[in-house]
Amino acid sequence: MPAPQWFFRFVYDRESAAWERRRDQPEHRELVERVVEELANVVAPPGPVADLGCGPGAHALALARRGYDVVGVDGSPRMVEVARARAAREKVDATFDVHDVGAPLRFADASLGGVLAILVVQHLRHPAAFIAEIRRCLRPGGHLLITAPARVDAPLTYPNLYWRLRAACYHVVPGVVRFYDTTSLPRLVEDQGLTVVKCAGEPGRVTVVARA
């Protein structure tokens, strides 16, 4: 079972500035654009789209620049502050709210055209309930794009010592997070009534696109 939610809220509150700096690095900007492009291939603007576990708002802001109505949601108040400040600074129209995504979501039934859940499900005590809530909120034909961490056997290559130690903790300490693969993540999604249309694995993560 993953660590309690207060632990991750504490960690991400204190990591918010580091995550914002990391999102400005070229390789992360490229990854964000790749994820956003993949969702844009199956969800037409304006959506609307919810970015669950939005962190400092990189994906939500990238979607808003493409004409989507976006709400970013995160359990870390500090992450949401960073996202709101960035949206104001860059004059991007996106909404960010503080909410525990492991609790029932504040969206109406069948109200969303798309949902992003990037590297958040591994932290949740009840991942099936999380996917069920997403299914409730998606309109028929709406899409979920979800990513989760996968175990890697290669050495950890983060250039920064902090990120190497953080990743090592997640891999070595049992139960801090859940890891998924190209079998378990699609099964989790399909068990809640969504139809998987794409599944891809790459070093360190697995991605699923599913349709309601």
mmCIF file of C-alpha atoms in Angstrom:
data_model
loop_
_atom_site.group_PDB
_atom_site.id
_atom_site.type_symbol
_atom_site.label_atom_id
_atom_site.label_comp_id
_atom_site.label_asym_id
_atom_site.label_seq_id
_atom_site.Cartn_x
_atom_site.Cartn_y
_atom_site.Cartn_z
ATOM 1 C CA MET A 1 0.000 0.000 0.000
ATOM 2 C CA PRO A 2 1.424 3.447 -0.862
ATOM 3 C CA ALA A 3 2.511 5.933 1.774
ATOM 4 C CA PRO A 4 -0.331 8.080 3.249
ATOM 5 C CA GLN A 5 -1.552 11.115 1.339
ATOM 6 C CA TRP A 6 -0.250 13.587 3.931
ATOM 7 C CA PHE A 7 3.268 12.302 3.169
ATOM 8 C CA PHE A 8 2.991 13.053 -0.557
ATOM 9 C CA ARG A 9 1.287 16.403 0.095
ATOM 10 C CA PHE A 10 4.178 17.331 2.409
ATOM 11 C CA VAL A 11 6.790 16.201 -0.143
ATOM 12 C CA TYR A 12 5.208 17.929 -3.131
ATOM 13 C CA ASP A 13 4.582 21.153 -1.225
ATOM 14 C CA ARG A 14 8.302 21.326 -0.555
ATOM 15 C CA GLU A 15 9.280 20.220 -4.046
ATOM 16 C CA SER A 16 7.094 22.705 -5.898
ATOM 17 C CA ALA A 17 9.918 25.077 -6.859
ATOM 18 C CA ALA A 18 12.125 22.179 -7.928
ATOM 19 C CA TRP A 19 9.342 20.750 -10.092
ATOM 20 C CA GLU A 20 8.765 24.131 -11.718
ATOM 21 C CA ARG A 21 12.470 24.418 -12.569
ATOM 22 C CA ARG A 22 12.471 20.870 -13.871
ATOM 23 C CA ARG A 23 9.516 21.575 -16.153
ATOM 24 C CA ASP A 24 11.547 24.372 -17.756
ATOM 25 C CA GLN A 25 14.277 21.972 -18.832
ATOM 26 C CA PRO A 26 14.184 21.222 -22.595
ATOM 27 C CA GLU A 27 13.716 17.459 -22.208
ATOM 28 C CA HIS A 28 10.725 17.978 -19.913
ATOM 29 C CA ARG A 29 9.147 20.608 -22.137
ATOM 30 C CA GLU A 30 9.449 18.116 -24.984
ATOM 31 C CA LEU A 31 7.832 15.381 -22.888
ATOM 32 C CA VAL A 32 4.951 17.677 -21.892
ATOM 33 C CA GLU A 33 4.310 18.612 -25.523
ATOM 34 C CA ARG A 34 4.380 14.952 -26.530
ATOM 35 C CA VAL A 35 1.774 14.063 -23.894
ATOM 36 C CA VAL A 36 -0.425 17.015 -24.823
ATOM 37 C CA GLU A 37 -0.210 16.135 -28.508
ATOM 38 C CA GLU A 38 -1.274 12.574 -27.740
ATOM 39 C CA LEU A 39 -4.367 13.772 -25.893
ATOM 40 C CA ALA A 40 -5.110 16.325 -28.634
ATOM 41 C CA ASN A 41 -5.195 13.467 -31.142
ATOM 42 C CA VAL A 42 -8.278 12.025 -29.438
ATOM 43 C CA VAL A 43 -9.911 15.035 -27.704
ATOM 44 C CA ALA A 44 -10.865 18.102 -29.745
ATOM 45 C CA PRO A 45 -10.811 21.551 -28.167
ATOM 46 C CA PRO A 46 -12.320 22.952 -26.084
ATOM 47 C CA GLY A 47 -12.672 19.630 -24.248
ATOM 48 C CA PRO A 48 -13.206 20.397 -21.414
ATOM 49 C CA VAL A 49 -10.196 18.645 -19.865
ATOM 50 C CA ALA A 50 -9.235 17.933 -16.256
ATOM 51 C CA ASP A 51 -5.560 17.533 -15.368
ATOM 52 C CA LEU A 52 -5.602 15.426 -12.193
ATOM 53 C CA GLY A 53 -2.456 15.698 -10.109
ATOM 54 C CA CYS A 54 -1.456 18.703 -12.204
ATOM 55 C CA GLY A 55 1.583 19.713 -10.144
ATOM 56 C CA PRO A 56 2.989 23.072 -11.303
ATOM 57 C CA GLY A 57 0.585 23.080 -14.238
ATOM 58 C CA ALA A 58 2.812 22.357 -17.234
ATOM 59 C CA HIS A 59 0.350 20.072 -19.035
ATOM 60 C CA ALA A 60 -2.706 22.168 -18.182
ATOM 61 C CA LEU A 61 -1.055 25.348 -19.447
ATOM 62 C CA ALA A 62 0.100 23.646 -22.641
ATOM 63 C CA LEU A 63 -3.472 22.468 -23.282
ATOM 64 C CA ALA A 64 -4.915 25.917 -22.529
ATOM 65 C CA ARG A 65 -2.556 27.441 -25.101
ATOM 66 C CA ARG A 66 -4.110 25.075 -27.645
ATOM 67 C CA GLY A 67 -7.610 26.335 -26.915
ATOM 68 C CA TYR A 68 -8.793 23.802 -24.333
ATOM 69 C CA ASP A 69 -10.916 24.632 -21.297
ATOM 70 C CA VAL A 70 -8.706 23.146 -18.575
ATOM 71 C CA VAL A 71 -9.007 22.648 -14.848
ATOM 72 C CA GLY A 72 -5.861 21.495 -13.069
ATOM 73 C CA VAL A 73 -6.385 19.740 -9.739
ATOM 74 C CA ASP A 74 -3.737 18.875 -7.156
ATOM 75 C CA GLY A 75 -3.668 17.980 -3.480
ATOM 76 C CA SER A 76 -0.625 20.160 -2.837
ATOM 77 C CA PRO A 77 -1.622 23.776 -2.083
ATOM 78 C CA ARG A 78 1.867 24.978 -2.914
ATOM 79 C CA MET A 79 1.839 23.248 -6.320
ATOM 80 C CA VAL A 80 -1.469 24.950 -7.112
ATOM 81 C CA GLU A 81 -0.041 28.324 -6.064
ATOM 82 C CA VAL A 82 2.875 27.802 -8.445
ATOM 83 C CA ALA A 83 0.520 26.802 -11.290
ATOM 84 C CA ARG A 84 -1.756 29.808 -10.728
ATOM 85 C CA ALA A 85 1.214 32.182 -10.604
ATOM 86 C CA ARG A 86 2.599 30.778 -13.809
ATOM 87 C CA ALA A 87 -0.762 31.053 -15.573
ATOM 88 C CA ALA A 88 -1.053 34.693 -14.494
ATOM 89 C CA ARG A 89 2.532 35.473 -15.468
ATOM 90 C CA GLU A 90 2.157 33.900 -18.915
ATOM 91 C CA LYS A 91 -1.418 35.235 -19.362
ATOM 92 C CA VAL A 92 -2.846 31.761 -19.970
ATOM 93 C CA ASP A 93 -6.510 31.088 -19.176
ATOM 94 C CA ALA A 94 -6.508 27.943 -17.030
ATOM 95 C CA THR A 95 -8.117 27.158 -13.670
ATOM 96 C CA PHE A 96 -6.311 25.414 -10.804
ATOM 97 C CA ASP A 97 -7.944 24.007 -7.678
ATOM 98 C CA VAL A 98 -6.682 22.314 -4.514
ATOM 99 C CA HIS A 99 -8.362 18.932 -4.085
ATOM 100 C CA ASP A 100 -7.306 15.430 -3.076
ATOM 101 C CA VAL A 101 -7.729 13.449 -6.294
ATOM 102 C CA GLY A 102 -8.094 10.294 -4.226
ATOM 103 C CA ALA A 103 -11.437 11.668 -2.994
ATOM 104 C CA PRO A 104 -14.599 11.988 -5.125
ATOM 105 C CA LEU A 105 -13.978 14.511 -7.892
ATOM 106 C CA ARG A 106 -15.887 17.787 -8.089
ATOM 107 C CA PHE A 107 -16.946 17.347 -11.705
ATOM 108 C CA ALA A 108 -20.481 16.523 -12.803
ATOM 109 C CA ASP A 109 -21.350 13.217 -14.421
ATOM 110 C CA ALA A 110 -20.402 13.014 -18.114
ATOM 111 C CA SER A 111 -19.035 16.566 -18.062
ATOM 112 C CA LEU A 112 -15.491 16.088 -19.387
ATOM 113 C CA GLY A 113 -14.165 15.437 -22.858
ATOM 114 C CA GLY A 114 -10.737 14.422 -21.602
ATOM 115 C CA VAL A 115 -8.743 13.643 -18.486
ATOM 116 C CA LEU A 116 -5.000 13.657 -17.907
ATOM 117 C CA ALA A 117 -3.568 11.715 -14.963
ATOM 118 C CA ILE A 118 0.208 11.945 -15.241
ATOM 119 C CA LEU A 119 2.201 10.002 -12.633
ATOM 120 C CA VAL A 120 -0.436 10.276 -9.922
ATOM 121 C CA VAL A 121 -2.165 6.875 -9.652
ATOM 122 C CA GLN A 122 0.910 5.301 -8.020
ATOM 123 C CA HIS A 123 0.342 7.436 -4.914
ATOM 124 C CA LEU A 124 -3.300 6.502 -4.345
ATOM 125 C CA ARG A 125 -4.557 3.988 -1.800
ATOM 126 C CA HIS A 126 -7.598 3.123 -3.934
ATOM 127 C CA PRO A 127 -6.587 3.354 -7.605
ATOM 128 C CA ALA A 128 -9.690 1.525 -8.839
ATOM 129 C CA ALA A 129 -11.943 4.117 -7.167
ATOM 130 C CA PHE A 130 -9.892 6.866 -8.816
ATOM 131 C CA ILE A 131 -10.415 5.357 -12.278
ATOM 132 C CA ALA A 132 -14.110 4.811 -11.539
ATOM 133 C CA GLU A 133 -14.461 8.516 -10.700
ATOM 134 C CA ILE A 134 -12.773 9.426 -13.978
ATOM 135 C CA ARG A 135 -15.177 7.122 -15.820
ATOM 136 C CA ARG A 136 -18.127 8.866 -14.118
ATOM 137 C CA CYS A 137 -16.893 12.298 -15.171
ATOM 138 C CA LEU A 138 -16.097 11.446 -18.799
ATOM 139 C CA ARG A 139 -18.817 11.891 -21.367
ATOM 140 C CA PRO A 140 -19.381 8.993 -23.800
ATOM 141 C CA GLY A 141 -16.513 9.043 -26.275
ATOM 142 C CA GLY A 142 -14.306 11.042 -23.894
ATOM 143 C CA HIS A 143 -10.732 9.927 -23.327
ATOM 144 C CA LEU A 144 -8.357 9.343 -20.431
ATOM 145 C CA LEU A 145 -4.594 9.564 -20.840
ATOM 146 C CA ILE A 146 -2.893 8.077 -17.798
ATOM 147 C CA THR A 147 0.761 7.379 -17.043
ATOM 148 C CA ALA A 148 2.276 5.449 -14.158
ATOM 149 C CA PRO A 149 5.823 4.573 -13.129
ATOM 150 C CA ALA A 150 7.349 1.271 -14.195
ATOM 151 C CA ARG A 151 10.277 -0.381 -12.474
ATOM 152 C CA VAL A 152 13.608 0.019 -14.245
ATOM 153 C CA ASP A 153 16.637 -2.240 -13.901
ATOM 154 C CA ALA A 154 19.080 0.264 -15.397
ATOM 155 C CA PRO A 155 21.106 2.534 -13.089
ATOM 156 C CA LEU A 156 19.415 5.766 -12.045
ATOM 157 C CA THR A 157 20.879 8.536 -14.200
ATOM 158 C CA TYR A 158 19.354 11.754 -12.799
ATOM 159 C CA PRO A 159 22.050 14.452 -12.931
ATOM 160 C CA ASN A 160 20.892 15.943 -9.614
ATOM 161 C CA LEU A 161 21.708 14.053 -6.401
ATOM 162 C CA TYR A 162 18.329 14.874 -4.835
ATOM 163 C CA TRP A 163 16.365 13.326 -7.720
ATOM 164 C CA ARG A 164 18.625 10.243 -7.700
ATOM 165 C CA LEU A 165 17.989 9.723 -3.982
ATOM 166 C CA ARG A 166 14.268 10.323 -4.415
ATOM 167 C CA ALA A 167 14.012 7.780 -7.238
ATOM 168 C CA ALA A 168 16.106 5.281 -5.284
ATOM 169 C CA CYS A 169 13.736 5.621 -2.320
ATOM 170 C CA TYR A 170 10.740 4.875 -4.514
ATOM 171 C CA HIS A 171 12.423 1.818 -6.030
ATOM 172 C CA VAL A 172 14.083 0.391 -2.926
ATOM 173 C CA VAL A 173 11.679 1.078 -0.040
ATOM 174 C CA PRO A 174 8.737 -1.328 -0.298
ATOM 175 C CA GLY A 175 5.291 0.202 -0.520
ATOM 176 C CA VAL A 176 6.162 3.881 -0.981
ATOM 177 C CA VAL A 177 4.514 3.841 -4.410
ATOM 178 C CA ARG A 178 2.889 1.276 -6.685
ATOM 179 C CA PHE A 179 4.598 0.339 -9.935
ATOM 180 C CA TYR A 180 2.705 -0.707 -13.055
ATOM 181 C CA ASP A 181 3.470 -2.355 -16.375
ATOM 182 C CA THR A 182 1.838 -2.833 -19.770
ATOM 183 C CA THR A 183 -0.415 -5.532 -18.305
ATOM 184 C CA SER A 184 -1.447 -4.148 -14.920
ATOM 185 C CA LEU A 185 -2.247 -0.554 -15.912
ATOM 186 C CA PRO A 186 -4.539 -1.468 -18.847
ATOM 187 C CA ARG A 187 -6.250 -4.043 -16.631
ATOM 188 C CA LEU A 188 -6.867 -1.435 -13.920
ATOM 189 C CA VAL A 189 -8.424 0.907 -16.481
ATOM 190 C CA GLU A 190 -10.537 -1.721 -18.244
ATOM 191 C CA ASP A 191 -11.854 -3.132 -14.955
ATOM 192 C CA GLN A 192 -13.603 0.226 -14.410
ATOM 193 C CA GLY A 193 -15.432 0.126 -17.734
ATOM 194 C CA LEU A 194 -13.098 2.081 -20.014
ATOM 195 C CA THR A 195 -11.865 0.760 -23.358
ATOM 196 C CA VAL A 196 -8.091 0.830 -23.831
ATOM 197 C CA VAL A 197 -7.205 2.148 -27.288
ATOM 198 C CA LYS A 198 -3.443 2.411 -26.758
ATOM 199 C CA CYS A 199 -0.845 1.128 -24.324
ATOM 200 C CA ALA A 200 2.865 1.923 -24.531
ATOM 201 C CA GLY A 201 5.808 1.229 -22.263
ATOM 202 C CA GLU A 202 9.058 3.151 -22.131
ATOM 203 C CA PRO A 203 11.900 3.256 -19.603
ATOM 204 C CA GLY A 204 10.469 4.245 -16.263
ATOM 205 C CA ARG A 205 6.815 4.668 -17.250
ATOM 206 C CA VAL A 206 3.791 3.137 -18.930
ATOM 207 C CA THR A 207 1.061 5.111 -20.731
ATOM 208 C CA VAL A 208 -2.533 4.129 -21.470
ATOM 209 C CA VAL A 209 -5.108 5.971 -23.574
ATOM 210 C CA ALA A 210 -8.667 4.803 -22.940
ATOM 211 C CA ARG A 211 -12.138 5.769 -24.176
ATOM 212 C CA ALA A 212 -15.365 6.010 -22.222
#
